[in-house]
């Protein structure tokens, strides 16, 4: 324990623990609602191990539960997760050496791990912080999803418990901090308007993809 505190500041350990707790709760809700919505219990578990991207997973499963095709669900999640590309470029020196280590490191990149690592100026501390936050978040998220999936089989009708509103509520909560930026807010509102207008005419999942056109209204950074 003493060596752990020498490597990582108590403040960092506390912050990572708090984020792990929040991610574990969200992961449990993801697993429970996915299974309660009628999808197989293995799906959220495997998706979390392979994808490990909360917002993208919520979006993809939301498309499936709305009746969209697996292709539309995968495209929605993939496009949403392209936001991690700049993080990958910024964290190149933190991913490790060797192909296997870099692939594992790339898999652990999330908004949270990038924020923790990029807050460190020293390259060695940045690598250590990335490993700590990445591995602990990965373990916590997947344990939460597994627990939620097991619970979800006993929930019955999600609509009767009000869980059918959980996906939009979680996605809204994930989106709200980014809407403080005027450019992001303009793009989001335009995309939402496009999706709402297209919903009566397009199959489930496609209006969400059409909403990405709202990015064109964001303009260039000043």
CSV table of C-alpha atoms in Angstrom, one decimal, residues 69-204:
chain,number,residue,atom,x,y,z
A,69,UNK,CA,-31.0,-3.2,-37.5
A,70,UNK,CA,-27.7,-4.4,-36.1
A,71,UNK,CA,-25.9,-2.6,-38.9
A,72,UNK,CA,-27.5,0.8,-37.9
A,73,UNK,CA,-26.7,0.1,-34.2
A,74,UNK,CA,-23.1,-0.7,-35.0
A,75,UNK,CA,-22.7,2.4,-37.2
A,76,UNK,CA,-24.2,4.6,-34.5
A,77,UNK,CA,-21.9,3.3,-31.9
A,78,UNK,CA,-18.8,3.5,-34.2
A,79,UNK,CA,-19.5,7.0,-35.3
A,80,UNK,CA,-20.1,8.2,-31.8
A,81,UNK,CA,-16.8,6.6,-30.6
A,82,UNK,CA,-14.7,8.3,-33.3
A,83,UNK,CA,-14.4,11.1,-30.7
A,84,UNK,CA,-11.6,9.0,-29.1
A,85,UNK,CA,-9.3,9.3,-32.1
A,86,UNK,CA,-7.8,12.7,-30.9
A,87,UNK,CA,-7.3,11.1,-27.5
A,88,UNK,CA,-5.3,8.2,-29.1
A,89,UNK,CA,-3.0,10.7,-30.8
A,90,UNK,CA,-2.5,12.7,-27.6
A,91,UNK,CA,-1.8,9.5,-25.6
A,92,UNK,CA,0.6,7.8,-28.0
A,93,UNK,CA,3.4,7.8,-25.5
A,94,UNK,CA,1.2,6.3,-22.8
A,95,UNK,CA,0.0,3.2,-24.6
A,96,UNK,CA,3.1,1.1,-24.1
A,97,UNK,CA,5.6,-0.4,-26.4
A,98,UNK,CA,5.0,-3.4,-28.7
A,99,UNK,CA,2.0,-4.1,-30.8
A,100,UNK,CA,0.1,-6.1,-28.1
A,101,UNK,CA,0.6,-3.5,-25.4
A,102,UNK,CA,-0.4,-0.7,-27.7
A,103,UNK,CA,-3.6,-2.5,-28.8
A,104,UNK,CA,-4.5,-3.1,-25.1
A,105,UNK,CA,-3.7,0.6,-24.3
A,106,UNK,CA,-5.9,1.8,-27.2
A,107,UNK,CA,-8.7,-0.4,-26.0
A,108,UNK,CA,-8.6,1.3,-22.6
A,109,UNK,CA,-8.9,4.9,-24.0
A,110,UNK,CA,-12.1,6.6,-22.8
A,111,UNK,CA,-13.0,10.1,-21.9
A,112,UNK,CA,-12.1,9.5,-18.3
A,113,UNK,CA,-8.8,7.8,-18.8
A,114,UNK,CA,-7.8,10.5,-21.2
A,115,UNK,CA,-8.7,13.2,-18.8
A,116,UNK,CA,-6.8,11.6,-15.9
A,117,UNK,CA,-3.6,10.9,-18.1
A,118,UNK,CA,-3.5,14.2,-19.9
A,119,UNK,CA,-3.7,16.1,-16.6
A,120,UNK,CA,-0.1,14.8,-15.8
A,121,UNK,CA,2.8,16.7,-17.3
A,122,UNK,CA,5.5,14.1,-16.6
A,123,UNK,CA,5.5,11.3,-19.3
A,124,UNK,CA,6.2,8.6,-16.7
A,125,UNK,CA,3.4,9.7,-14.4
A,126,UNK,CA,1.1,10.0,-17.4
A,127,UNK,CA,1.8,6.4,-18.4
A,128,UNK,CA,1.3,5.2,-14.8
A,129,UNK,CA,-1.9,7.2,-14.4
A,130,UNK,CA,-3.3,5.9,-17.7
A,131,UNK,CA,-2.6,2.3,-16.7
A,132,UNK,CA,-4.2,2.8,-13.3
A,133,UNK,CA,-7.4,4.5,-14.5
A,134,UNK,CA,-7.7,2.4,-17.6
A,135,UNK,CA,-7.5,-1.0,-15.9
A,136,UNK,CA,-9.6,-0.1,-12.9
A,137,UNK,CA,-12.3,1.5,-15.0
A,138,UNK,CA,-12.3,-1.5,-17.4
A,139,UNK,CA,-12.7,-4.0,-14.5
A,140,UNK,CA,-15.3,-1.9,-12.7
A,141,UNK,CA,-17.4,-1.3,-15.8
A,142,UNK,CA,-17.5,-4.9,-16.8
A,143,UNK,CA,-18.3,-6.1,-13.3
A,144,UNK,CA,-21.1,-3.6,-13.2
A,145,UNK,CA,-22.5,-4.7,-16.5
A,146,UNK,CA,-22.3,-8.4,-15.5
A,147,UNK,CA,-24.2,-7.7,-12.3
A,148,UNK,CA,-26.8,-5.6,-14.1
A,149,UNK,CA,-27.3,-8.3,-16.7
A,150,UNK,CA,-27.9,-10.9,-14.0
A,151,UNK,CA,-30.4,-8.7,-12.3
A,152,UNK,CA,-32.1,-7.7,-15.5
A,153,UNK,CA,-33.4,-11.2,-16.1
A,154,UNK,CA,-35.6,-10.8,-13.0
A,155,UNK,CA,-36.9,-7.3,-13.8
A,156,UNK,CA,-39.8,-8.3,-16.1
A,157,UNK,CA,-41.4,-5.6,-18.2
A,158,UNK,CA,-39.0,-2.5,-18.2
A,159,UNK,CA,-41.9,-0.2,-19.1
A,160,UNK,CA,-43.8,-1.1,-16.0
A,161,UNK,CA,-40.8,0.0,-13.9
A,162,UNK,CA,-40.2,3.1,-15.9
A,163,UNK,CA,-36.9,1.8,-17.2
A,164,UNK,CA,-37.9,2.4,-20.8
A,165,UNK,CA,-37.0,6.1,-20.1
A,166,UNK,CA,-33.5,5.2,-18.7
A,167,UNK,CA,-31.6,5.2,-22.0
A,168,UNK,CA,-32.6,8.7,-23.1
A,169,UNK,CA,-32.1,9.9,-19.6
A,170,UNK,CA,-28.5,8.5,-19.4
A,171,UNK,CA,-27.6,9.7,-22.8
A,172,UNK,CA,-28.9,13.2,-21.9
A,173,UNK,CA,-26.8,13.2,-18.8
A,174,UNK,CA,-23.7,12.2,-20.8
A,175,UNK,CA,-24.4,15.0,-23.3
A,176,UNK,CA,-25.2,17.9,-21.0
A,177,UNK,CA,-21.6,18.9,-20.0
A,178,UNK,CA,-20.6,19.2,-23.7
A,179,UNK,CA,-23.6,21.5,-24.5
A,180,UNK,CA,-22.0,24.3,-22.6
A,181,UNK,CA,-19.9,25.0,-25.7
A,182,UNK,CA,-22.0,27.2,-28.1
A,183,UNK,CA,-20.7,25.4,-31.2
A,184,UNK,CA,-21.5,21.9,-29.8
A,185,UNK,CA,-24.9,23.2,-28.6
A,186,UNK,CA,-25.7,24.5,-32.1
A,187,UNK,CA,-24.7,21.2,-33.7
A,188,UNK,CA,-26.7,19.1,-31.2
A,189,UNK,CA,-29.8,21.2,-31.6
A,190,UNK,CA,-29.6,21.0,-35.4
A,191,UNK,CA,-29.0,17.2,-35.3
A,192,UNK,CA,-31.9,16.7,-32.9
A,193,UNK,CA,-34.2,18.7,-35.2
A,194,UNK,CA,-33.1,16.6,-38.2
A,195,UNK,CA,-33.7,13.3,-36.3
A,196,UNK,CA,-37.1,14.4,-35.1
A,197,UNK,CA,-38.2,15.4,-38.6
A,198,UNK,CA,-36.9,12.2,-40.1
A,199,UNK,CA,-38.3,9.8,-37.5
A,200,UNK,CA,-41.8,9.3,-39.1
A,201,UNK,CA,-40.2,8.5,-42.5
A,202,UNK,CA,-37.0,6.5,-41.8
A,203,UNK,CA,-36.5,3.1,-40.1
A,204,UNK,CA,-35.3,3.1,-36.4
